[in-house]
Amino acid sequence: MLWIIDTAPFFLGLSAYLIGNRIDVLRQKNREILEIQEQLILREQMASIGKVTAGIAHEIKNPLNFVSNFAEGSAEVAGELAEELDRHREKFTAEELDYLRELINELRQNAGDIKKNADRATRIIFTLMDINRGGEGPDIAVDINALLDENINLAYHGYRANYPDFNMDIKKSYDQSLPVLWLNGNSLGRVLLNLLDNACYALYQKQKTTSCDFLPTLTVSTQWENGRLQICIKDNGPGISEGVGQKIFDPFFTTKPSGEGNTGLGLSLSKDIVEKEHKGRIQFESQEGQYTQFMLQIPIRTLDPNNN
């Protein structure tokens, strides 16, 4: 009887510990269940929004094509009208000719502005449709270093086509031991091209506002470690302020001029692709006036799962 009394506190303490530990485990499981529930609710809401958005985008796309095409046609008609006016200029006074030419030029400019903004709206529509499609497309065998090279060329030469005075130095540090990876190369390529386009834009903005001693430099690296791919894209452009950095992944947020066809969806879409489709992470670090670096970390398979 004495032995039972003496050891009772021990067993009571052990029971309390086990119960407390059990409660902690249950609380953790409840938190996990609530998080999963919230994710499922959000996913269902986003899927519904995506379907509505895709439907609206599809309905708007065709009328926008008509607007763009007729604006282009109107500009051509204005040009033909100007040619006819020149052929019959002897029928008008100098003042009348100047007035008519001014009207024709105004018509041509208005048609150009209409087409420019219709094309911008069309780009927004296609971006929204891309968001709704999400990870559409099969996984394929991808050489990451080659994919980066391809998109660097696309971004650089695409930017130089619009701004011939733009030049940059490209530094590459590729992990040559990278295996051929199995992933959705189309969606990852879209992310890379967006980040590289942004880097070219940042470098050109700094090139225009600094001395001729500034050398725009793009630094790109890849690394494969413990089943994870890491890609770093760095530019020595103007950097990102703390205030802008807090909103940089927000949908429709952009620091670029609205008249240049920018939707503010590039980084938001890139984040969704990396985190939701590829189950990875996208982060950035920046020092204002010095540099910006984006880092992608993606867990990737190296074999075709269909052959396993």
PDB file of C-alpha atoms in Angstrom:
ATOM      1  CA  MET A   1       0.000   0.000   0.000  1.00  0.00           C
ATOM      2  CA  LEU A   2       2.889   2.364   0.870  1.00  0.00           C
ATOM      3  CA  TRP A   3       4.563   1.601  -2.489  1.00  0.00           C
ATOM      4  CA  ILE A   4       1.419   2.618  -4.377  1.00  0.00           C
ATOM      5  CA  ILE A   5       1.135   5.869  -2.413  1.00  0.00           C
ATOM      6  CA  ASP A   6       4.847   6.731  -2.921  1.00  0.00           C
ATOM      7  CA  THR A   7       4.778   6.196  -6.698  1.00  0.00           C
ATOM      8  CA  ALA A   8       1.411   7.798  -7.317  1.00  0.00           C
ATOM      9  CA  PRO A   9       2.897  11.268  -8.026  1.00  0.00           C
ATOM     10  CA  PHE A  10       5.212   9.738 -10.610  1.00  0.00           C
ATOM     11  CA  PHE A  11       2.393   8.045 -12.487  1.00  0.00           C
ATOM     12  CA  LEU A  12       0.211  11.128 -12.184  1.00  0.00           C
ATOM     13  CA  GLY A  13       3.030  13.250 -13.609  1.00  0.00           C
ATOM     14  CA  LEU A  14       3.651  10.768 -16.408  1.00  0.00           C
ATOM     15  CA  SER A  15      -0.041  10.702 -17.254  1.00  0.00           C
ATOM     16  CA  ALA A  16      -0.183  14.490 -17.285  1.00  0.00           C
ATOM     17  CA  TYR A  17       2.866  14.606 -19.550  1.00  0.00           C
ATOM     18  CA  LEU A  18       1.410  12.052 -21.959  1.00  0.00           C
ATOM     19  CA  ILE A  19      -1.950  13.821 -22.027  1.00  0.00           C
ATOM     20  CA  GLY A  20      -0.266  17.179 -22.555  1.00  0.00           C
ATOM     21  CA  ASN A  21       1.875  15.780 -25.345  1.00  0.00           C
ATOM     22  CA  ARG A  22      -1.200  14.231 -26.930  1.00  0.00           C
ATOM     23  CA  ILE A  23      -3.013  17.550 -26.763  1.00  0.00           C
ATOM     24  CA  ASP A  24      -0.066  19.304 -28.447  1.00  0.00           C
ATOM     25  CA  VAL A  25      -0.076  16.725 -31.234  1.00  0.00           C
ATOM     26  CA  LEU A  26      -3.836  17.116 -31.699  1.00  0.00           C
ATOM     27  CA  ARG A  27      -3.516  20.895 -31.808  1.00  0.00           C
ATOM     28  CA  GLN A  28      -0.793  20.640 -34.449  1.00  0.00           C
ATOM     29  CA  LYS A  29      -2.914  18.238 -36.499  1.00  0.00           C
ATOM     30  CA  ASN A  30      -5.903  20.567 -36.185  1.00  0.00           C
ATOM     31  CA  ARG A  31      -3.778  23.468 -37.427  1.00  0.00           C
ATOM     32  CA  GLU A  32      -2.612  21.379 -40.384  1.00  0.00           C
ATOM     33  CA  ILE A  33      -6.196  20.360 -41.180  1.00  0.00           C
ATOM     34  CA  LEU A  34      -7.338  23.999 -41.025  1.00  0.00           C
ATOM     35  CA  GLU A  35      -4.482  25.064 -43.309  1.00  0.00           C
ATOM     36  CA  ILE A  36      -5.345  22.341 -45.814  1.00  0.00           C
ATOM     37  CA  GLN A  37      -9.011  23.312 -45.597  1.00  0.00           C
ATOM     38  CA  GLU A  38      -8.160  26.964 -46.260  1.00  0.00           C
ATOM     39  CA  GLN A  39      -5.965  25.972 -49.212  1.00  0.00           C
ATOM     40  CA  LEU A  40      -8.742  23.828 -50.677  1.00  0.00           C
ATOM     41  CA  ILE A  41     -11.283  26.624 -50.258  1.00  0.00           C
ATOM     42  CA  LEU A  42      -8.900  29.138 -51.830  1.00  0.00           C
ATOM     43  CA  ARG A  43      -8.092  26.739 -54.667  1.00  0.00           C
ATOM     44  CA  GLU A  44     -11.792  26.207 -55.348  1.00  0.00           C
ATOM     45  CA  GLN A  45     -12.424  29.954 -55.286  1.00  0.00           C
ATOM     46  CA  MET A  46      -9.476  30.615 -57.600  1.00  0.00           C
ATOM     47  CA  ALA A  47     -10.648  27.875 -59.950  1.00  0.00           C
ATOM     48  CA  SER A  48     -14.102  29.487 -60.115  1.00  0.00           C
ATOM     49  CA  ILE A  49     -12.579  32.921 -60.660  1.00  0.00           C
ATOM     50  CA  GLY A  50     -10.292  31.446 -63.301  1.00  0.00           C
ATOM     51  CA  LYS A  51     -13.218  29.948 -65.221  1.00  0.00           C
ATOM     52  CA  VAL A  52     -15.111  33.242 -65.142  1.00  0.00           C
ATOM     53  CA  THR A  53     -11.977  35.164 -66.131  1.00  0.00           C
ATOM     54  CA  ALA A  54     -11.254  32.783 -69.005  1.00  0.00           C
ATOM     55  CA  GLY A  55     -14.827  33.127 -70.265  1.00  0.00           C
ATOM     56  CA  ILE A  56     -14.726  36.919 -70.114  1.00  0.00           C
ATOM     57  CA  ALA A  57     -11.267  37.011 -71.704  1.00  0.00           C
ATOM     58  CA  HIS A  58     -12.424  34.805 -74.568  1.00  0.00           C
ATOM     59  CA  GLU A  59     -15.487  36.992 -75.203  1.00  0.00           C
ATOM     60  CA  ILE A  60     -13.418  40.203 -75.176  1.00  0.00           C
ATOM     61  CA  LYS A  61     -10.572  38.840 -77.309  1.00  0.00           C
ATOM     62  CA  ASN A  62     -12.508  38.657 -80.596  1.00  0.00           C
ATOM     63  CA  PRO A  63     -13.961  42.204 -80.480  1.00  0.00           C
ATOM     64  CA  LEU A  64     -10.500  43.510 -79.605  1.00  0.00           C
ATOM     65  CA  ASN A  65      -9.099  41.811 -82.693  1.00  0.00           C
ATOM     66  CA  PHE A  66     -11.685  43.643 -84.805  1.00  0.00           C
ATOM     67  CA  VAL A  67     -10.785  46.961 -83.160  1.00  0.00           C
ATOM     68  CA  SER A  68      -7.078  46.396 -83.795  1.00  0.00           C
ATOM     69  CA  ASN A  69      -7.574  45.265 -87.399  1.00  0.00           C
ATOM     70  CA  PHE A  70      -9.930  48.113 -88.304  1.00  0.00           C
ATOM     71  CA  ALA A  71      -7.621  50.647 -86.654  1.00  0.00           C
ATOM     72  CA  GLU A  72      -4.775  49.345 -88.800  1.00  0.00           C
ATOM     73  CA  GLY A  73      -7.026  49.519 -91.860  1.00  0.00           C
ATOM     74  CA  SER A  74      -8.059  53.080 -90.997  1.00  0.00           C
ATOM     75  CA  ALA A  75      -4.405  54.128 -90.814  1.00  0.00           C
ATOM     76  CA  GLU A  76      -3.864  52.668 -94.291  1.00  0.00           C
ATOM     77  CA  VAL A  77      -6.939  54.499 -95.624  1.00  0.00           C
ATOM     78  CA  ALA A  78      -5.616  57.746 -94.141  1.00  0.00           C
ATOM     79  CA  GLY A  79      -2.343  57.144 -95.988  1.00  0.00           C
ATOM     80  CA  GLU A  80      -4.209  56.557 -99.258  1.00  0.00           C
ATOM     81  CA  LEU A  81      -6.248  59.695 -98.643  1.00  0.00           C
ATOM     82  CA  ALA A  82      -3.033  61.684 -98.207  1.00  0.00           C
ATOM     83  CA  GLU A  83      -1.750  60.326-101.543  1.00  0.00           C
ATOM     84  CA  GLU A  84      -4.998  61.285-103.298  1.00  0.00           C
ATOM     85  CA  LEU A  85      -4.798  64.751-101.810  1.00  0.00           C
ATOM     86  CA  ASP A  86      -1.288  65.191-103.191  1.00  0.00           C
ATOM     87  CA  ARG A  87      -2.450  64.095-106.643  1.00  0.00           C
ATOM     88  CA  HIS A  88      -5.227  66.702-106.641  1.00  0.00           C
ATOM     89  CA  ARG A  89      -3.472  69.434-104.702  1.00  0.00           C
ATOM     90  CA  GLU A  90      -3.919  71.951-107.527  1.00  0.00           C
ATOM     91  CA  LYS A  91      -7.643  72.036-106.707  1.00  0.00           C
ATOM     92  CA  PHE A  92      -7.002  73.466-103.227  1.00  0.00           C
ATOM     93  CA  THR A  93      -5.469  76.582-101.817  1.00  0.00           C
ATOM     94  CA  ALA A  94      -2.323  76.306 -99.677  1.00  0.00           C
ATOM     95  CA  GLU A  95      -4.366  76.946 -96.532  1.00  0.00           C
ATOM     96  CA  GLU A  96      -6.867  74.229 -97.473  1.00  0.00           C
ATOM     97  CA  LEU A  97      -4.079  71.760 -98.210  1.00  0.00           C
ATOM     98  CA  ASP A  98      -2.435  72.409 -94.840  1.00  0.00           C
ATOM     99  CA  TYR A  99      -5.756  71.991 -93.039  1.00  0.00           C
ATOM    100  CA  LEU A 100      -6.640  68.744 -94.855  1.00  0.00           C
ATOM    101  CA  ARG A 101      -3.170  67.295 -94.296  1.00  0.00           C
ATOM    102  CA  GLU A 102      -3.441  68.150 -90.607  1.00  0.00           C
ATOM    103  CA  LEU A 103      -6.784  66.331 -90.402  1.00  0.00           C
ATOM    104  CA  ILE A 104      -5.386  63.285 -92.209  1.00  0.00           C
ATOM    105  CA  ASN A 105      -2.348  63.156 -89.918  1.00  0.00           C
ATOM    106  CA  GLU A 106      -4.648  63.399 -86.903  1.00  0.00           C
ATOM    107  CA  LEU A 107      -6.766  60.524 -88.236  1.00  0.00           C
ATOM    108  CA  ARG A 108      -3.648  58.440 -88.817  1.00  0.00           C
ATOM    109  CA  GLN A 109      -2.324  59.184 -85.322  1.00  0.00           C
ATOM    110  CA  ASN A 110      -5.688  58.382 -83.712  1.00  0.00           C
ATOM    111  CA  ALA A 111      -5.856  55.081 -85.590  1.00  0.00           C
ATOM    112  CA  GLY A 112      -2.337  54.253 -84.413  1.00  0.00           C
ATOM    113  CA  ASP A 113      -3.238  55.039 -80.795  1.00  0.00           C
ATOM    114  CA  ILE A 114      -6.363  52.879 -81.032  1.00  0.00           C
ATOM    115  CA  LYS A 115      -4.367  49.937 -82.402  1.00  0.00           C
ATOM    116  CA  LYS A 116      -1.627  50.376 -79.795  1.00  0.00           C
ATOM    117  CA  ASN A 117      -4.092  50.278 -76.893  1.00  0.00           C
ATOM    118  CA  ALA A 118      -6.166  47.480 -78.421  1.00  0.00           C
ATOM    119  CA  ASP A 119      -2.997  45.401 -78.765  1.00  0.00           C
ATOM    120  CA  ARG A 120      -2.109  46.179 -75.146  1.00  0.00           C
ATOM    121  CA  ALA A 121      -5.562  45.025 -74.029  1.00  0.00           C
ATOM    122  CA  THR A 122      -5.103  41.862 -76.098  1.00  0.00           C
ATOM    123  CA  ARG A 123      -1.807  41.141 -74.340  1.00  0.00           C
ATOM    124  CA  ILE A 124      -3.570  41.510 -70.987  1.00  0.00           C
ATOM    125  CA  ILE A 125      -6.265  39.085 -72.153  1.00  0.00           C
ATOM    126  CA  PHE A 126      -3.699  36.475 -73.201  1.00  0.00           C
ATOM    127  CA  THR A 127      -1.918  36.871 -69.859  1.00  0.00           C
ATOM    128  CA  LEU A 128      -5.180  36.259 -67.997  1.00  0.00           C
ATOM    129  CA  MET A 129      -5.816  33.180 -70.119  1.00  0.00           C
ATOM    130  CA  ASP A 130      -2.285  31.958 -69.345  1.00  0.00           C
ATOM    131  CA  ILE A 131      -3.018  32.316 -65.629  1.00  0.00           C
ATOM    132  CA  ASN A 132      -6.175  30.246 -65.981  1.00  0.00           C
ATOM    133  CA  ARG A 133      -4.362  27.529 -67.941  1.00  0.00           C
ATOM    134  CA  GLY A 134      -1.831  27.256 -65.136  1.00  0.00           C
ATOM    135  CA  GLY A 135       0.348  24.185 -65.576  1.00  0.00           C
ATOM    136  CA  GLU A 136      -1.177  23.096 -68.840  1.00  0.00           C
ATOM    137  CA  GLY A 137       1.310  21.116 -70.906  1.00  0.00           C
ATOM    138  CA  PRO A 138       3.241  17.890 -70.428  1.00  0.00           C
ATOM    139  CA  ASP A 139       6.456  17.366 -68.495  1.00  0.00           C
ATOM    140  CA  ILE A 140       9.369  16.825 -70.850  1.00  0.00           C
ATOM    141  CA  ALA A 141      13.115  16.184 -70.660  1.00  0.00           C
ATOM    142  CA  VAL A 142      14.775  19.600 -70.298  1.00  0.00           C
ATOM    143  CA  ASP A 143      18.383  20.773 -70.422  1.00  0.00           C
ATOM    144  CA  ILE A 144      18.149  23.687 -67.979  1.00  0.00           C
ATOM    145  CA  ASN A 145      21.357  25.379 -69.123  1.00  0.00           C
ATOM    146  CA  ALA A 146      20.192  25.265 -72.742  1.00  0.00           C
ATOM    147  CA  LEU A 147      16.752  26.561 -71.706  1.00  0.00           C
ATOM    148  CA  LEU A 148      18.416  29.513 -69.982  1.00  0.00           C
ATOM    149  CA  ASP A 149      20.598  30.252 -73.022  1.00  0.00           C
ATOM    150  CA  GLU A 150      17.544  30.207 -75.272  1.00  0.00           C
ATOM    151  CA  ASN A 151      15.609  32.647 -73.097  1.00  0.00           C
ATOM    152  CA  ILE A 152      18.608  34.936 -72.552  1.00  0.00           C
ATOM    153  CA  ASN A 153      18.875  35.282 -76.333  1.00  0.00           C
ATOM    154  CA  LEU A 154      15.136  35.884 -76.673  1.00  0.00           C
ATOM    155  CA  ALA A 155      15.099  38.568 -73.979  1.00  0.00           C
ATOM    156  CA  TYR A 156      18.304  40.324 -75.051  1.00  0.00           C
ATOM    157  CA  HIS A 157      17.731  40.400 -78.809  1.00  0.00           C
ATOM    158  CA  GLY A 158      14.042  41.153 -78.326  1.00  0.00           C
ATOM    159  CA  TYR A 159      14.953  44.175 -76.222  1.00  0.00           C
ATOM    160  CA  ARG A 160      17.646  45.313 -78.655  1.00  0.00           C
ATOM    161  CA  ALA A 161      15.111  45.163 -81.482  1.00  0.00           C
ATOM    162  CA  ASN A 162      13.179  47.947 -79.746  1.00  0.00           C
ATOM    163  CA  TYR A 163      16.181  49.758 -78.236  1.00  0.00           C
ATOM    164  CA  PRO A 164      19.221  49.353 -80.529  1.00  0.00           C
ATOM    165  CA  ASP A 165      21.428  51.412 -78.195  1.00  0.00           C
ATOM    166  CA  PHE A 166      21.031  48.821 -75.426  1.00  0.00           C
ATOM    167  CA  ASN A 167      23.974  46.519 -74.734  1.00  0.00           C
ATOM    168  CA  MET A 168      24.851  44.303 -71.791  1.00  0.00           C
ATOM    169  CA  ASP A 169      27.597  41.988 -70.641  1.00  0.00           C
ATOM    170  CA  ILE A 170      26.370  38.451 -69.911  1.00  0.00           C
ATOM    171  CA  LYS A 171      28.162  36.352 -67.300  1.00  0.00           C
ATOM    172  CA  LYS A 172      27.221  32.682 -66.967  1.00  0.00           C
ATOM    173  CA  SER A 173      28.118  30.254 -64.217  1.00  0.00           C
ATOM    174  CA  TYR A 174      26.392  27.005 -65.132  1.00  0.00           C
ATOM    175  CA  ASP A 175      26.606  23.767 -63.176  1.00  0.00           C
ATOM    176  CA  GLN A 176      27.835  21.432 -65.914  1.00  0.00           C
ATOM    177  CA  SER A 177      26.944  18.390 -63.806  1.00  0.00           C
ATOM    178  CA  LEU A 178      23.232  19.179 -64.098  1.00  0.00           C
ATOM    179  CA  PRO A 179      21.339  16.103 -65.286  1.00  0.00           C
ATOM    180  CA  VAL A 180      18.583  16.293 -67.872  1.00  0.00           C
ATOM    181  CA  LEU A 181      15.524  17.168 -65.787  1.00  0.00           C
ATOM    182  CA  TRP A 182      11.910  16.105 -66.144  1.00  0.00           C
ATOM    183  CA  LEU A 183       9.537  19.068 -65.860  1.00  0.00           C
ATOM    184  CA  ASN A 184       7.163  21.414 -67.671  1.00  0.00           C
ATOM    185  CA  GLY A 185       9.744  23.310 -69.706  1.00  0.00           C
ATOM    186  CA  ASN A 186       7.160  25.631 -71.266  1.00  0.00           C
ATOM    187  CA  SER A 187       5.987  27.086 -67.973  1.00  0.00           C
ATOM    188  CA  LEU A 188       9.494  27.342 -66.507  1.00  0.00           C
ATOM    189  CA  GLY A 189      10.673  29.008 -69.717  1.00  0.00           C
ATOM    190  CA  ARG A 190       7.895  31.570 -69.300  1.00  0.00           C
ATOM    191  CA  VAL A 191       9.174  32.374 -65.805  1.00  0.00           C
ATOM    192  CA  LEU A 192      12.777  32.701 -66.985  1.00  0.00           C
ATOM    193  CA  LEU A 193      11.836  34.935 -69.911  1.00  0.00           C
ATOM    194  CA  ASN A 194       9.831  37.223 -67.640  1.00  0.00           C
ATOM    195  CA  LEU A 195      12.705  37.571 -65.159  1.00  0.00           C
ATOM    196  CA  LEU A 196      15.207  38.168 -67.970  1.00  0.00           C
ATOM    197  CA  ASP A 197      12.929  40.742 -69.631  1.00  0.00           C
ATOM    198  CA  ASN A 198      12.680  42.570 -66.319  1.00  0.00           C
ATOM    199  CA  ALA A 199      16.467  42.484 -65.946  1.00  0.00           C
ATOM    200  CA  CYS A 200      16.951  43.970 -69.434  1.00  0.00           C
ATOM    201  CA  TYR A 201      14.427  46.691 -68.640  1.00  0.00           C
ATOM    202  CA  ALA A 202      16.169  47.552 -65.362  1.00  0.00           C
ATOM    203  CA  LEU A 203      19.600  47.625 -66.992  1.00  0.00           C
ATOM    204  CA  TYR A 204      18.420  49.864 -69.821  1.00  0.00           C
ATOM    205  CA  GLN A 205      16.773  52.299 -67.400  1.00  0.00           C
ATOM    206  CA  LYS A 206      20.043  52.622 -65.486  1.00  0.00           C
ATOM    207  CA  GLN A 207      22.049  52.876 -68.717  1.00  0.00           C
ATOM    208  CA  LYS A 208      19.945  55.868 -69.789  1.00  0.00           C
ATOM    209  CA  THR A 209      20.366  57.740 -66.510  1.00  0.00           C
ATOM    210  CA  THR A 210      24.004  57.090 -65.559  1.00  0.00           C
ATOM    211  CA  SER A 211      27.411  57.941 -66.973  1.00  0.00           C
ATOM    212  CA  CYS A 212      28.994  56.209 -69.942  1.00  0.00           C
ATOM    213  CA  ASP A 213      31.236  54.285 -67.508  1.00  0.00           C
ATOM    214  CA  PHE A 214      28.307  52.088 -66.468  1.00  0.00           C
ATOM    215  CA  LEU A 215      28.413  48.574 -67.960  1.00  0.00           C
ATOM    216  CA  PRO A 216      25.022  46.808 -67.841  1.00  0.00           C
ATOM    217  CA  THR A 217      25.728  43.284 -66.602  1.00  0.00           C
ATOM    218  CA  LEU A 218      23.507  40.221 -66.380  1.00  0.00           C
ATOM    219  CA  THR A 219      24.783  37.343 -64.227  1.00  0.00           C
ATOM    220  CA  VAL A 220      23.086  33.954 -64.507  1.00  0.00           C
ATOM    221  CA  SER A 221      23.938  30.775 -62.604  1.00  0.00           C
ATOM    222  CA  THR A 222      22.582  27.261 -62.105  1.00  0.00           C
ATOM    223  CA  GLN A 223      23.270  24.739 -59.373  1.00  0.00           C
ATOM    224  CA  TRP A 224      22.037  21.235 -58.629  1.00  0.00           C
ATOM    225  CA  GLU A 225      22.156  20.088 -55.022  1.00  0.00           C
ATOM    226  CA  ASN A 226      20.239  17.480 -53.013  1.00  0.00           C
ATOM    227  CA  GLY A 227      17.570  17.018 -55.660  1.00  0.00           C
ATOM    228  CA  ARG A 228      16.883  20.743 -55.974  1.00  0.00           C
ATOM    229  CA  LEU A 229      17.610  23.045 -58.870  1.00  0.00           C
ATOM    230  CA  GLN A 230      18.690  26.592 -58.067  1.00  0.00           C
ATOM    231  CA  ILE A 231      18.678  29.326 -60.709  1.00  0.00           C
ATOM    232  CA  CYS A 232      19.937  32.848 -59.975  1.00  0.00           C
ATOM    233  CA  ILE A 233      19.367  35.832 -62.272  1.00  0.00           C
ATOM    234  CA  LYS A 234      21.122  39.037 -61.222  1.00  0.00           C
ATOM    235  CA  ASP A 235      21.393  42.475 -62.804  1.00  0.00           C
ATOM    236  CA  ASN A 236      23.392  45.506 -61.696  1.00  0.00           C
ATOM    237  CA  GLY A 237      20.511  47.826 -62.454  1.00  0.00           C
ATOM    238  CA  PRO A 238      18.833  50.434 -60.235  1.00  0.00           C
ATOM    239  CA  GLY A 239      17.609  47.899 -57.674  1.00  0.00           C
ATOM    240  CA  ILE A 240      14.244  47.749 -55.918  1.00  0.00           C
ATOM    241  CA  SER A 241      13.164  49.977 -53.051  1.00  0.00           C
ATOM    242  CA  GLU A 242      11.772  48.433 -49.869  1.00  0.00           C
ATOM    243  CA  GLY A 243       8.301  49.809 -50.572  1.00  0.00           C
ATOM    244  CA  VAL A 244       8.203  48.380 -54.082  1.00  0.00           C
ATOM    245  CA  GLY A 245       9.695  45.095 -52.881  1.00  0.00           C
ATOM    246  CA  GLN A 246       6.732  44.528 -50.556  1.00  0.00           C
ATOM    247  CA  LYS A 247       4.315  44.618 -53.502  1.00  0.00           C
ATOM    248  CA  ILE A 248       6.435  43.164 -56.273  1.00  0.00           C
ATOM    249  CA  PHE A 249       4.527  39.850 -56.478  1.00  0.00           C
ATOM    250  CA  ASP A 250       1.076  41.468 -56.214  1.00  0.00           C
ATOM    251  CA  PRO A 251      -1.159  40.970 -59.278  1.00  0.00           C
ATOM    252  CA  PHE A 252      -1.341  44.041 -61.561  1.00  0.00           C
ATOM    253  CA  PHE A 253       1.446  45.862 -59.689  1.00  0.00           C
ATOM    254  CA  THR A 254       4.089  47.339 -61.987  1.00  0.00           C
ATOM    255  CA  THR A 255       6.621  50.154 -61.935  1.00  0.00           C
ATOM    256  CA  LYS A 256       6.802  50.249 -65.733  1.00  0.00           C
ATOM    257  CA  PRO A 257       4.923  52.851 -67.802  1.00  0.00           C
ATOM    258  CA  SER A 258       1.402  51.652 -68.592  1.00  0.00           C
ATOM    259  CA  GLY A 259       1.709  52.640 -72.235  1.00  0.00           C
ATOM    260  CA  GLU A 260       4.313  49.968 -72.980  1.00  0.00           C
ATOM    261  CA  GLY A 261       1.984  46.976 -72.872  1.00  0.00           C
ATOM    262  CA  ASN A 262       2.778  46.045 -69.270  1.00  0.00           C
ATOM    263  CA  THR A 263       0.103  44.181 -67.342  1.00  0.00           C
ATOM    264  CA  GLY A 264       1.717  43.913 -63.916  1.00  0.00           C
ATOM    265  CA  LEU A 265       1.036  40.177 -63.981  1.00  0.00           C
ATOM    266  CA  GLY A 266       4.462  38.835 -64.937  1.00  0.00           C
ATOM    267  CA  LEU A 267       5.944  38.323 -61.475  1.00  0.00           C
ATOM    268  CA  SER A 268       2.621  37.306 -59.945  1.00  0.00           C
ATOM    269  CA  LEU A 269       2.197  34.640 -62.624  1.00  0.00           C
ATOM    270  CA  SER A 270       5.836  33.564 -62.247  1.00  0.00           C
ATOM    271  CA  LYS A 271       5.375  33.105 -58.499  1.00  0.00           C
ATOM    272  CA  ASP A 272       2.270  30.975 -59.068  1.00  0.00           C
ATOM    273  CA  ILE A 273       4.057  28.807 -61.627  1.00  0.00           C
ATOM    274  CA  VAL A 274       7.119  28.231 -59.436  1.00  0.00           C
ATOM    275  CA  GLU A 275       5.294  27.660 -56.148  1.00  0.00           C
ATOM    276  CA  LYS A 276       2.053  25.965 -57.197  1.00  0.00           C
ATOM    277  CA  GLU A 277       3.051  24.036 -60.299  1.00  0.00           C
ATOM    278  CA  HIS A 278       6.703  23.233 -59.584  1.00  0.00           C
ATOM    279  CA  LYS A 279       6.366  23.166 -55.766  1.00  0.00           C
ATOM    280  CA  GLY A 280       9.385  25.440 -55.482  1.00  0.00           C
ATOM    281  CA  ARG A 281      10.283  28.871 -54.158  1.00  0.00           C
ATOM    282  CA  ILE A 282      11.020  32.216 -55.773  1.00  0.00           C
ATOM    283  CA  GLN A 283      12.772  34.916 -53.765  1.00  0.00           C
ATOM    284  CA  PHE A 284      14.640  38.100 -54.480  1.00  0.00           C
ATOM    285  CA  GLU A 285      17.185  40.328 -52.831  1.00  0.00           C
ATOM    286  CA  SER A 286      18.079  43.839 -53.870  1.00  0.00           C
ATOM    287  CA  GLN A 287      20.101  46.866 -52.899  1.00  0.00           C
ATOM    288  CA  GLU A 288      18.668  50.075 -54.257  1.00  0.00           C
ATOM    289  CA  GLY A 289      21.011  51.654 -56.762  1.00  0.00           C
ATOM    290  CA  GLN A 290      23.205  48.529 -56.936  1.00  0.00           C
ATOM    291  CA  TYR A 291      21.555  45.267 -58.016  1.00  0.00           C
ATOM    292  CA  THR A 292      18.577  42.910 -57.992  1.00  0.00           C
ATOM    293  CA  GLN A 293      18.812  39.119 -57.843  1.00  0.00           C
ATOM    294  CA  PHE A 294      16.008  36.590 -58.243  1.00  0.00           C
ATOM    295  CA  MET A 295      16.543  33.066 -56.939  1.00  0.00           C
ATOM    296  CA  LEU A 296      14.496  30.030 -57.961  1.00  0.00           C
ATOM    297  CA  GLN A 297      14.641  26.763 -56.037  1.00  0.00           C
ATOM    298  CA  ILE A 298      12.751  23.844 -57.543  1.00  0.00           C
ATOM    299  CA  PRO A 299      12.612  20.170 -56.511  1.00  0.00           C
ATOM    300  CA  ILE A 300      12.786  18.229 -59.764  1.00  0.00           C
ATOM    301  CA  ARG A 301      12.729  14.644 -60.958  1.00  0.00           C
ATOM    302  CA  THR A 302      15.546  13.447 -63.175  1.00  0.00           C
ATOM    303  CA  LEU A 303      13.699  10.495 -64.711  1.00  0.00           C
ATOM    304  CA  ASP A 304      10.556  10.118 -66.766  1.00  0.00           C
ATOM    305  CA  PRO A 305       8.008   8.906 -64.169  1.00  0.00           C
ATOM    306  CA  ASN A 306       6.213   6.961 -66.926  1.00  0.00           C
ATOM    307  CA  ASN A 307       9.277   4.721 -67.273  1.00  0.00           C
ATOM    308  CA  ASN A 308       9.612   3.944 -63.560  1.00  0.00           C
TER     309      ASN A 308
END
